[in-house]
């Protein structure tokens, strides 16, 4: 068995956006989510991005509004639909960890393995001292079984009943909603691991240099910049 267990990794893509180019590049290079044990790309229509890469359908409006105190993407309902798809497909039953990765996050799955091994048995791994941030979300299969039961408890099975009823998440991003749903409503265990992510929104001011061994660097919205970040980080690790 692999160190850290089995990973199912996925990204949500906005059709026709820069994310399509990034995912095509990642698939060609077999990097990011495509270096996991199993992977999928979700969007709201079926798109053939490249040979061997066709998106999986999640019937949801991907139009995002911005707001709240920190002017974040108010995308909780979008990801409520995406996590339902992940659960309906049974990904959490066949993998130890389910990892959601934003397409513009430079993600090194092999670096996640020793961390996943260290936190074996945990509900989810928090990636920032300010709370869970969306570029990478590492959730255990066991935690998703709890979430699955909450979906099934709702009248139409489309949303986690207790989380939707008890949390006032109108102005929340999906990452804040998911973390509150898991630990506040369902008492799922978590630990914060700073090595998971480097981004400006979590006190990592030199994120754009990618000169360390973090699991994820974010954001890189152009293929050339994404490639450069990967190269910088690989070089920094080989020098260390």
Coordinates of N, CA and C in Angstrom, one line a residue:
X1 N 0.8 -1.2 0.0 CA 0.0 0.0 0.0 C 0.9 1.3 0.0
X2 N 0.4 2.3 -0.7 CA 1.2 3.5 -0.8 C 1.2 4.3 0.5
X3 N 2.3 5.0 0.7 CA 2.5 5.9 1.8 C 1.3 6.9 1.8
X4 N 0.7 7.0 3.0 CA -0.4 8.0 3.1 C -1.8 7.5 2.6
X5 N -1.8 6.3 2.0 CA -3.0 5.7 1.5 C -3.4 6.1 0.1
X6 N -4.6 5.9 -0.3 CA -5.1 6.1 -1.6 C -5.7 7.5 -1.7
X7 N -5.4 8.2 -2.8 CA -5.9 9.5 -3.1 C -6.8 9.6 -4.3
X8 N -8.0 10.1 -4.1 CA -8.9 10.5 -5.2 C -8.8 12.1 -5.2
X9 N -8.4 12.6 -6.4 CA -8.2 14.1 -6.5 C -9.1 14.6 -7.6
X10 N -9.7 15.8 -7.4 CA -10.5 16.4 -8.4 C -10.4 17.9 -8.4
X11 N -10.8 18.4 -9.6 CA -10.9 19.9 -9.8 C -12.3 20.2 -10.4
X12 N -12.8 21.3 -10.0 CA -14.0 21.9 -10.7 C -13.5 22.9 -11.7
X13 N -14.0 22.8 -12.9 CA -13.6 23.7 -14.0 C -14.7 24.6 -14.5
X14 N -14.5 25.9 -14.7 CA -15.4 26.7 -15.4 C -15.2 26.6 -16.9
X15 N -16.2 26.1 -17.7 CA -16.0 25.9 -19.1 C -15.5 27.1 -19.9
X16 N -14.6 26.9 -20.8 CA -14.2 28.1 -21.6 C -13.3 29.1 -21.0
X17 N -12.9 28.8 -19.7 CA -12.0 29.7 -19.0 C -10.5 29.2 -19.1
X18 N -9.6 30.0 -18.5 CA -8.2 29.7 -18.4 C -8.0 28.3 -17.8
X19 N -9.0 27.9 -16.9 CA -8.8 26.6 -16.2 C -8.7 25.4 -17.2
X20 N -9.4 25.6 -18.3 CA -9.4 24.5 -19.3 C -8.0 24.3 -19.8
X21 N -7.3 25.4 -20.1 CA -5.9 25.3 -20.6 C -5.0 24.7 -19.5
X22 N -5.2 25.1 -18.3 CA -4.3 24.6 -17.2 C -4.5 23.1 -17.0
X23 N -5.8 22.7 -17.0 CA -6.0 21.2 -16.8 C -5.5 20.4 -18.0
X24 N -5.6 20.9 -19.2 CA -5.1 20.2 -20.4 C -3.6 20.0 -20.2
X25 N -2.9 21.1 -19.8 CA -1.5 21.0 -19.6 C -1.1 20.0 -18.5
X26 N -1.8 20.1 -17.3 CA -1.6 19.2 -16.2 C -1.8 17.7 -16.6
X27 N -2.8 17.5 -17.4 CA -3.1 16.1 -17.9 C -2.0 15.6 -18.8
X28 N -1.6 16.5 -19.7 CA -0.5 16.1 -20.6 C 0.8 15.7 -19.9
X29 N 1.1 16.5 -18.8 CA 2.3 16.3 -18.0 C 2.2 15.3 -16.9
X30 N 0.9 14.8 -16.7 CA 0.6 13.9 -15.6 C 1.0 14.4 -14.3
X31 N 0.7 15.7 -14.1 CA 1.0 16.4 -12.8 C -0.3 16.8 -12.1
X32 N -0.1 17.4 -10.9 CA -1.3 17.9 -10.1 C -2.2 16.7 -9.9
X33 N -3.5 16.9 -10.1 CA -4.5 15.8 -9.7 C -4.3 14.6 -10.5
X34 N -3.6 14.7 -11.7 CA -3.4 13.6 -12.6 C -2.3 12.7 -12.1
X35 N -1.6 13.1 -11.0 CA -0.6 12.2 -10.4 C -1.2 11.4 -9.2
X36 N -2.5 11.6 -9.0 CA -3.1 10.9 -7.9 C -3.6 9.4 -8.3
X37 N -4.0 8.6 -7.4 CA -4.4 7.3 -7.7 C -5.6 7.2 -8.6
X38 N -6.5 8.2 -8.4 CA -7.7 8.3 -9.3 C -8.0 9.8 -9.3
X39 N -8.6 10.3 -10.4 CA -8.9 11.7 -10.5 C -10.2 11.9 -11.4
X40 N -10.7 13.1 -11.3 CA -11.8 13.5 -12.1 C -11.8 15.0 -12.2
X41 N -12.4 15.5 -13.3 CA -12.6 16.9 -13.5 C -14.1 17.1 -13.7
X42 N -14.7 18.0 -12.8 CA -16.1 18.2 -12.9 C -16.4 19.6 -13.5
X43 N -17.5 19.7 -14.2 CA -18.1 20.9 -14.7 C -19.5 20.7 -15.1
X44 N -20.2 21.8 -15.6 CA -21.6 21.6 -15.8 C -22.0 21.3 -17.2
X45 N -21.0 20.8 -18.0 CA -21.4 20.2 -19.2 C -20.2 19.2 -19.6
X46 N -20.5 18.3 -20.5 CA -19.5 17.3 -20.8 C -18.6 17.9 -21.9
X47 N -17.3 18.0 -21.6 CA -16.3 18.6 -22.5 C -15.2 17.6 -22.7
X48 N -14.8 17.4 -23.9 CA -13.6 16.6 -24.2 C -12.4 17.6 -24.3
X49 N -11.6 17.7 -23.2 CA -10.5 18.6 -23.1 C -9.3 18.2 -23.9
X50 N -9.1 16.9 -23.8 CA -7.9 16.3 -24.5 C -8.2 14.8 -24.6
X51 N -7.4 14.1 -25.4 CA -7.6 12.6 -25.5 C -7.4 12.0 -24.1
X52 N -8.4 11.3 -23.6 CA -8.3 10.7 -22.3 C -8.8 11.6 -21.2
X53 N -9.2 12.8 -21.5 CA -9.7 13.7 -20.5 C -11.1 14.3 -20.9
X54 N -12.1 13.7 -20.4 CA -13.5 14.2 -20.6 C -14.1 14.6 -19.2
X55 N -14.7 15.7 -19.1 CA -15.2 16.1 -17.8 C -16.4 15.3 -17.4
X56 N -16.7 15.3 -16.1 CA -17.8 14.6 -15.5 C -18.9 15.7 -15.2
X57 N -20.1 15.4 -15.4 CA -21.2 16.4 -15.3 C -21.7 16.6 -13.9
X58 N -21.8 17.9 -13.5 CA -22.5 18.3 -12.3 C -23.5 19.3 -12.7
X59 N -24.8 19.0 -12.6 CA -25.8 20.0 -13.1 C -25.9 21.2 -12.2
X60 N -25.1 22.2 -12.3 CA -25.2 23.3 -11.4 C -24.7 24.6 -12.2
X61 N -25.3 25.7 -11.8 CA -25.0 27.0 -12.4 C -23.6 27.4 -11.8
X62 N -22.6 27.6 -12.6 CA -21.3 28.0 -12.1 C -21.0 29.5 -12.0
X63 N -22.1 30.3 -12.2 CA -22.0 31.7 -12.1 C -21.7 32.0 -10.6
X64 N -20.7 32.7 -10.3 CA -20.3 33.0 -8.9 C -20.4 34.5 -8.7
X65 N -21.1 34.9 -7.6 CA -21.1 36.3 -7.1 C -20.0 36.4 -6.0
X66 N -19.6 37.6 -5.8 CA -18.6 37.9 -4.7 C -19.2 38.8 -3.7
X67 N -18.7 38.6 -2.4 CA -19.2 39.4 -1.3 C -18.7 39.0 0.0
X68 N -19.4 39.4 1.0 CA -18.9 39.1 2.4 C -17.8 40.0 2.8
X69 N -17.3 39.9 4.1 CA -16.3 40.7 4.6 C -15.0 40.8 3.8
X70 N -14.6 39.6 3.3 CA -13.4 39.6 2.6 C -13.6 39.5 1.1
X71 N -14.8 39.8 0.6 CA -15.1 39.8 -0.8 C -14.6 38.5 -1.5
X72 N -15.1 37.4 -1.0 CA -14.8 36.1 -1.5 C -15.9 35.6 -2.4
X73 N -15.5 34.5 -3.1 CA -16.5 33.9 -4.0 C -17.6 33.2 -3.2
X74 N -18.8 33.6 -3.4 CA -19.9 33.0 -2.6 C -20.4 31.7 -3.3
X75 N -19.6 30.7 -3.2 CA -19.8 29.5 -4.0 C -20.2 28.2 -3.2
X76 N -20.8 28.4 -2.1 CA -21.1 27.2 -1.2 C -22.1 26.3 -1.9
X77 N -23.1 26.8 -2.5 CA -24.1 26.0 -3.2 C -23.5 25.2 -4.4
X78 N -22.6 25.8 -5.1 CA -21.9 25.1 -6.2 C -21.2 23.9 -5.6
X79 N -20.5 24.0 -4.6 CA -19.7 22.9 -4.1 C -20.6 21.9 -3.3
X80 N -21.7 22.4 -2.8 CA -22.6 21.4 -2.2 C -23.0 20.4 -3.3
X81 N -23.2 20.9 -4.5 CA -23.6 20.0 -5.6 C -22.4 19.1 -6.0
X82 N -21.2 19.7 -6.0 CA -20.0 19.0 -6.4 C -19.7 17.8 -5.4
X83 N -19.7 18.1 -4.1 CA -19.5 17.1 -3.1 C -20.5 16.0 -3.2
X84 N -21.8 16.4 -3.5 CA -22.8 15.3 -3.7 C -22.4 14.4 -4.8
X85 N -21.9 14.9 -5.9 CA -21.4 14.1 -7.0 C -20.3 13.2 -6.6
X86 N -19.3 13.7 -5.9 CA -18.2 12.9 -5.4 C -18.7 11.7 -4.5
X87 N -19.7 12.0 -3.6 CA -20.3 11.0 -2.7 C -21.1 10.0 -3.5
X88 N -21.9 10.5 -4.5 CA -22.8 9.6 -5.3 C -21.9 8.7 -6.1
X89 N -20.7 9.1 -6.5 CA -19.8 8.3 -7.3 C -19.1 7.3 -6.4
X90 N -19.2 7.4 -5.1 CA -18.6 6.5 -4.1 C -17.1 6.6 -4.0
X91 N -16.6 7.8 -4.4 CA -15.1 8.0 -4.3 C -14.6 7.8 -2.9
X92 N -15.3 8.2 -1.9 CA -14.9 8.1 -0.5 C -14.9 6.7 0.0
X93 N -15.6 5.8 -0.7 CA -15.6 4.4 -0.3 C -14.4 3.6 -0.7
X94 N -13.7 4.1 -1.8 CA -12.6 3.3 -2.3 C -11.3 4.0 -2.1
X95 N -11.3 5.2 -1.5 CA -10.0 5.9 -1.3 C -9.9 6.4 0.2
X96 N -8.7 6.5 0.7 CA -8.5 7.0 2.1 C -8.7 8.5 2.2
X97 N -8.3 9.2 1.1 CA -8.4 10.7 1.1 C -9.1 11.2 -0.2
X98 N -9.9 12.2 -0.1 CA -10.4 12.9 -1.2 C -9.9 14.3 -1.2
X99 N -9.2 14.7 -2.3 CA -8.5 15.9 -2.3 C -9.1 16.8 -3.4
X100 N -9.6 17.9 -3.0 CA -10.1 18.9 -4.0 C -9.0 19.9 -4.2
X101 N -8.7 20.2 -5.5 CA -7.6 21.1 -5.9 C -8.1 22.1 -6.9
X102 N -7.9 23.3 -6.7 CA -8.3 24.3 -7.7 C -7.3 24.2 -8.9
X103 N -7.9 24.4 -10.1 CA -7.0 24.2 -11.3 C -5.8 25.2 -11.3
X104 N -5.9 26.3 -10.6 CA -4.7 27.3 -10.6 C -3.8 27.1 -9.5
X105 N -4.0 26.0 -8.7 CA -3.1 25.6 -7.6 C -2.0 24.6 -8.2
X106 N -0.7 25.0 -8.0 CA 0.4 24.1 -8.3 C 0.5 23.1 -7.2
X107 N 0.1 21.8 -7.5 CA -0.1 20.8 -6.5 C 0.9 19.6 -6.8
X108 N 1.6 19.2 -5.7 CA 2.6 18.1 -5.8 C 2.0 16.9 -5.0
X109 N 1.3 16.0 -5.6 CA 0.6 14.9 -4.8 C 1.6 14.1 -4.0
X110 N 2.8 13.9 -4.6 CA 3.8 13.0 -3.8 C 4.2 13.7 -2.5
X111 N 4.2 15.0 -2.4 CA 4.5 15.7 -1.2 C 3.4 15.6 -0.2
X112 N 2.2 15.3 -0.6 CA 1.1 15.1 0.3 C 1.2 13.8 1.0
X113 N 1.9 12.8 0.4 CA 1.8 11.4 1.0 C 2.4 11.3 2.4
X114 N 3.6 11.9 2.7 CA 4.0 11.8 4.1 C 3.1 12.5 5.1
X115 N 2.5 13.6 4.7 CA 1.6 14.4 5.5 C 0.3 13.5 5.8
X116 N -0.2 12.9 4.7 CA -1.4 12.1 4.9 C -1.1 10.9 5.8
X117 N 0.1 10.4 5.7 CA 0.5 9.3 6.6 C 0.6 9.8 8.1
X118 N 1.1 11.0 8.2 CA 1.2 11.5 9.6 C -0.2 11.7 10.2
X119 N -1.1 12.1 9.4 CA -2.5 12.4 9.9 C -3.5 11.3 9.7
X120 N -3.0 10.1 9.5 CA -3.9 9.0 9.3 C -4.9 8.9 10.5
X121 N -6.2 8.7 10.2 CA -7.2 8.6 11.2 C -7.9 10.0 11.5
X122 N -7.3 11.1 10.9 CA -7.9 12.4 11.1 C -9.1 12.6 10.2
X123 N -10.0 13.5 10.5 CA -11.1 13.8 9.7 C -10.7 14.6 8.4
X124 N -10.0 15.7 8.7 CA -9.5 16.5 7.5 C -8.3 17.3 8.0
X125 N -7.5 17.7 7.0 CA -6.3 18.4 7.3 C -6.5 19.9 6.9
X126 N -6.4 20.8 7.9 CA -6.6 22.2 7.7 C -5.3 22.8 7.1
X127 N -5.4 23.7 6.2 CA -4.2 24.2 5.5 C -3.8 25.6 5.8
X128 N -4.5 26.2 6.7 CA -4.1 27.6 7.1 C -4.5 27.9 8.5
X129 N -3.8 28.8 9.2 CA -4.1 29.1 10.6 C -5.4 29.9 10.6
X130 N -5.8 30.5 9.5 CA -7.0 31.3 9.5 C -8.2 30.4 9.1
X131 N -8.0 29.1 9.0 CA -9.1 28.2 8.6 C -8.8 27.6 7.3
X132 N -9.7 26.7 6.9 CA -9.5 25.9 5.6 C -9.7 26.9 4.4
X133 N -8.7 26.9 3.5 CA -8.7 27.7 2.3 C -8.9 26.7 1.1
X134 N -9.6 27.3 0.1 CA -10.1 26.4 -1.0 C -9.1 25.8 -2.0
X135 N -7.9 26.4 -2.1 CA -7.0 25.9 -3.2 C -6.7 24.4 -3.1
X136 N -6.6 23.9 -1.8 CA -6.5 22.4 -1.6 C -7.3 22.0 -0.3
X137 N -8.2 21.1 -0.5 CA -8.9 20.6 0.6 C -8.7 19.1 0.7
X138 N -8.1 18.6 1.8 CA -7.8 17.2 2.0 C -8.7 16.6 3.1
X139 N -9.7 15.8 2.6 CA -10.8 15.3 3.4 C -10.7 13.8 3.5
X140 N -10.8 13.2 4.6 CA -10.7 11.7 4.7 C -12.0 11.1 4.2
X141 N -11.9 9.9 3.7 CA -13.0 9.1 3.3 C -14.0 8.9 4.4
X142 N -13.5 8.8 5.7 CA -14.4 8.6 6.8 C -15.2 9.9 7.1
X143 N -14.6 11.0 6.9 CA -15.3 12.3 7.1 C -16.5 12.4 6.1
X144 N -16.2 12.0 4.9 CA -17.2 12.1 3.8 C -18.3 11.1 4.0
X145 N -18.1 10.0 4.8 CA -19.2 9.1 5.1 C -20.2 9.8 6.0
X146 N -19.6 10.6 6.9 CA -20.5 11.4 7.8 C -21.3 12.4 7.0
X147 N -20.6 13.1 6.1 CA -21.3 14.0 5.2 C -22.3 13.4 4.4
X148 N -22.0 12.2 3.9 CA -23.0 11.4 3.1 C -24.3 11.2 3.8
X149 N -24.2 10.8 5.1 CA -25.4 10.6 5.9 C -26.2 11.8 6.1
X150 N -25.5 13.0 6.2 CA -26.2 14.3 6.3 C -26.9 14.6 5.0
X151 N -26.3 14.3 3.8 CA -27.0 14.5 2.6 C -28.3 13.6 2.5
X152 N -28.1 12.4 2.9 CA -29.2 11.4 2.8 C -30.4 11.8 3.8
X153 N -30.1 12.6 4.8 CA -31.1 13.0 5.8 C -32.0 14.1 5.3
X154 N -31.5 14.8 4.2 CA -32.3 15.9 3.6 C -33.4 15.3 2.8
X155 N -34.5 16.2 2.6 CA -35.7 15.6 1.9 C -35.5 15.2 0.5
X156 N -34.5 15.9 -0.2 CA -34.2 15.5 -1.6 C -32.8 14.9 -1.8
X157 N -32.1 14.8 -0.7 CA -30.7 14.2 -0.8 C -29.7 15.1 -1.5
X158 N -30.0 16.4 -1.8 CA -29.2 17.2 -2.5 C -28.2 18.1 -1.7
X159 N -28.4 18.2 -0.4 CA -27.6 19.0 0.4 C -27.5 18.4 1.8
X160 N -26.4 18.7 2.5 CA -26.2 18.2 3.9 C -27.2 18.9 4.9
X161 N -28.2 18.1 5.3 CA -29.3 18.7 6.1 C -28.9 19.6 7.3
X162 N -28.2 19.0 8.2 CA -27.9 19.7 9.4 C -27.0 20.9 9.1
X163 N -26.1 20.8 8.2 CA -25.2 21.9 7.9 C -25.9 23.1 7.3
X164 N -26.8 22.8 6.4 CA -27.6 23.8 5.7 C -28.6 24.5 6.7
X165 N -29.2 23.7 7.6 CA -30.2 24.2 8.5 C -29.5 25.0 9.6
X166 N -28.3 24.6 10.1 CA -27.7 25.2 11.3 C -26.7 26.3 11.0
X167 N -26.2 26.4 9.8 CA -25.2 27.4 9.4 C -25.8 28.5 8.6
X168 N -25.5 29.8 8.9 CA -26.0 30.9 8.2 C -24.9 31.3 7.2
X169 N -24.9 30.6 6.0 CA -23.7 30.7 5.1 C -24.0 31.5 3.9
X170 N -24.9 32.4 3.9 CA -25.2 33.2 2.7 C -24.1 33.9 2.1
X171 N -23.2 34.4 3.0 CA -22.0 35.2 2.6 C -20.7 34.5 2.8
X172 N -20.8 33.2 2.7 CA -19.6 32.4 3.0 C -19.1 31.8 1.6
X173 N -17.8 31.6 1.6 CA -17.2 30.8 0.5 C -17.3 29.3 0.8
X174 N -17.1 28.4 -0.2 CA -17.3 27.0 0.1 C -16.4 26.4 1.1
X175 N -15.2 26.9 1.1 CA -14.2 26.4 2.1 C -14.6 26.6 3.5
X176 N -15.1 27.9 3.8 CA -15.6 28.2 5.1 C -16.8 27.4 5.5
X177 N -17.7 27.2 4.5 CA -18.9 26.4 4.8 C -18.5 24.9 5.1
X178 N -17.6 24.4 4.2 CA -17.2 22.9 4.4 C -16.6 22.7 5.8
X179 N -15.7 23.6 6.1 CA -15.0 23.4 7.4 C -15.9 23.5 8.6
X180 N -16.8 24.5 8.5 CA -17.8 24.7 9.6 C -18.8 23.5 9.7
X181 N -19.1 23.0 8.5 CA -20.0 21.8 8.4 C -19.3 20.6 9.1
X182 N -18.1 20.4 8.8 CA -17.4 19.2 9.3 C -17.1 19.3 10.8
X183 N -16.5 20.4 11.2 CA -16.0 20.4 12.6 C -17.1 21.0 13.6
X184 N -17.8 22.0 13.1 CA -18.7 22.6 14.1 C -20.0 21.8 14.2
X185 N -20.5 21.3 13.1 CA -21.8 20.6 13.1 C -21.6 19.1 13.4
X186 N -20.6 18.5 12.8 CA -20.4 17.1 12.9 C -19.2 16.7 13.8
X187 N -18.5 17.6 14.4 CA -17.4 17.3 15.3 C -16.3 16.4 14.7
X188 N -16.0 16.7 13.5 CA -15.0 15.9 12.8 C -13.6 16.5 13.1
X189 N -12.7 15.6 13.4 CA -11.4 16.1 13.9 C -10.6 16.7 12.8
X190 N -9.7 17.6 13.2 CA -8.8 18.3 12.2 C -7.6 18.8 12.9
X191 N -6.5 18.9 12.1 CA -5.3 19.5 12.5 C -4.8 20.5 11.4
X192 N -4.1 21.5 11.8 CA -3.6 22.5 10.8 C -2.2 22.1 10.5
X193 N -1.9 22.0 9.2 CA -0.6 21.7 8.6 C -0.1 22.8 7.6
X194 N 0.8 23.6 8.1 CA 1.3 24.7 7.2 C 2.0 24.3 6.0
X195 N 2.5 23.1 5.9 CA 3.2 22.6 4.7 C 2.3 22.3 3.6
X196 N 1.0 22.3 3.8 CA 0.1 22.0 2.8 C 0.0 23.1 1.7
X197 N 0.1 24.3 2.0 CA -0.2 25.4 1.1 C 0.6 26.7 1.3
X198 N 1.0 27.3 0.2 CA 1.6 28.7 0.3 C 0.8 29.6 -0.6
X199 N 0.1 30.6 0.0 CA -0.6 31.6 -0.8 C -0.6 32.9 -0.1
X200 N -0.8 34.0 -0.8 CA -0.8 35.3 -0.2 C -1.8 35.5 0.9
X201 N -3.0 34.8 0.8 CA -4.0 35.0 1.8 C -3.7 34.2 3.1
X202 N -2.6 33.5 3.2 CA -2.3 32.8 4.4 C -0.8 33.0 4.8
X203 N -0.4 34.3 4.8 CA 0.9 34.7 5.3 C 2.0 34.0 4.7
X204 N 2.0 33.9 3.3 CA 3.1 33.3 2.6 C 3.4 34.3 1.5
X205 N 4.0 35.5 1.9 CA 4.2 36.6 0.9 C 5.0 36.3 -0.3
X206 N 5.9 35.3 -0.2 CA 6.7 35.0 -1.4 C 6.2 33.8 -2.2
X207 N 4.9 33.7 -2.2 CA 4.2 32.5 -2.8 C 4.6 32.4 -4.3
X208 N 4.8 33.6 -5.0 CA 5.0 33.5 -6.4 C 6.4 33.0 -6.8
X209 N 7.3 32.9 -5.8 CA 8.7 32.4 -6.1 C 8.7 30.9 -6.1
X210 N 7.7 30.3 -5.4 CA 7.6 28.8 -5.3 C 9.0 28.2 -4.9
X211 N 9.7 28.8 -3.9 CA 11.0 28.3 -3.7 C 11.1 27.5 -2.4
X212 N 10.2 26.6 -2.3 CA 10.2 25.7 -1.1 C 9.6 24.3 -1.4
X213 N 9.2 23.6 -0.4 CA 8.7 22.3 -0.6 C 7.2 22.1 -0.1
X214 N 6.4 23.2 -0.2 CA 5.0 23.1 0.1 C 4.3 22.1 -0.9
X215 N 3.2 21.6 -0.4 CA 2.4 20.7 -1.2 C 1.7 21.5 -2.4
X216 N 1.3 22.7 -2.1 CA 0.6 23.5 -3.0 C 1.0 25.0 -3.0
X217 N 1.1 25.6 -4.2 CA 1.3 27.0 -4.4 C 0.2 27.6 -5.2
X218 N -0.3 28.8 -4.7 CA -1.5 29.3 -5.4 C -1.5 30.8 -5.3
X219 N -2.0 31.5 -6.4 CA -2.6 31.0 -7.6 C -1.6 31.3 -8.8
X220 N -1.8 30.4 -9.8 CA -1.0 30.5 -11.1 C -2.0 30.3 -12.2
X221 N -2.5 31.3 -12.9 CA -3.6 31.2 -13.8 C -3.1 31.1 -15.3
X222 N -1.8 31.1 -15.5 CA -1.3 30.9 -16.9 C -0.4 29.7 -16.9
X223 N -0.4 29.0 -18.0 CA 0.3 27.7 -18.1 C 1.8 28.0 -17.9
X224 N 2.4 29.1 -18.6 CA 3.8 29.3 -18.5 C 4.2 29.6 -17.0
X225 N 3.4 30.4 -16.3 CA 3.7 30.7 -14.9 C 3.5 29.5 -14.0
X226 N 2.6 28.7 -14.3 CA 2.4 27.4 -13.6 C 3.6 26.5 -13.7
X227 N 4.1 26.4 -15.0 CA 5.3 25.6 -15.3 C 6.5 26.1 -14.5
X228 N 6.6 27.4 -14.5 CA 7.8 28.1 -13.9 C 7.8 27.8 -12.4
X229 N 6.6 27.9 -11.8 CA 6.4 27.7 -10.3 C 6.9 26.2 -10.0
X230 N 6.4 25.3 -10.8 CA 6.8 23.9 -10.6 C 8.3 23.7 -10.6
X231 N 8.9 24.3 -11.7 CA 10.3 24.2 -11.9 C 11.1 24.8 -10.7
X232 N 10.6 26.0 -10.3 CA 11.3 26.6 -9.1 C 11.3 25.8 -7.9
X233 N 10.1 25.2 -7.6 CA 10.0 24.4 -6.4 C 10.8 23.1 -6.4
X234 N 10.8 22.5 -7.6 CA 11.5 21.2 -7.8 C 13.0 21.5 -7.6
X235 N 13.5 22.7 -8.2 CA 14.9 23.1 -8.0 C 15.2 23.4 -6.6
X236 N 14.3 24.1 -5.9 CA 14.6 24.4 -4.5 C 14.7 23.2 -3.6
X237 N 13.9 22.2 -3.9 CA 13.9 20.9 -3.1 C 15.2 20.1 -3.4
X238 N 15.6 20.1 -4.7 CA 16.8 19.3 -5.1 C 18.0 20.0 -4.5
X239 N 18.0 21.3 -4.3 CA 19.2 22.0 -3.7 C 19.3 21.8 -2.2
X240 N 18.1 21.6 -1.6 CA 18.0 21.6 -0.1 C 18.8 20.3 0.5

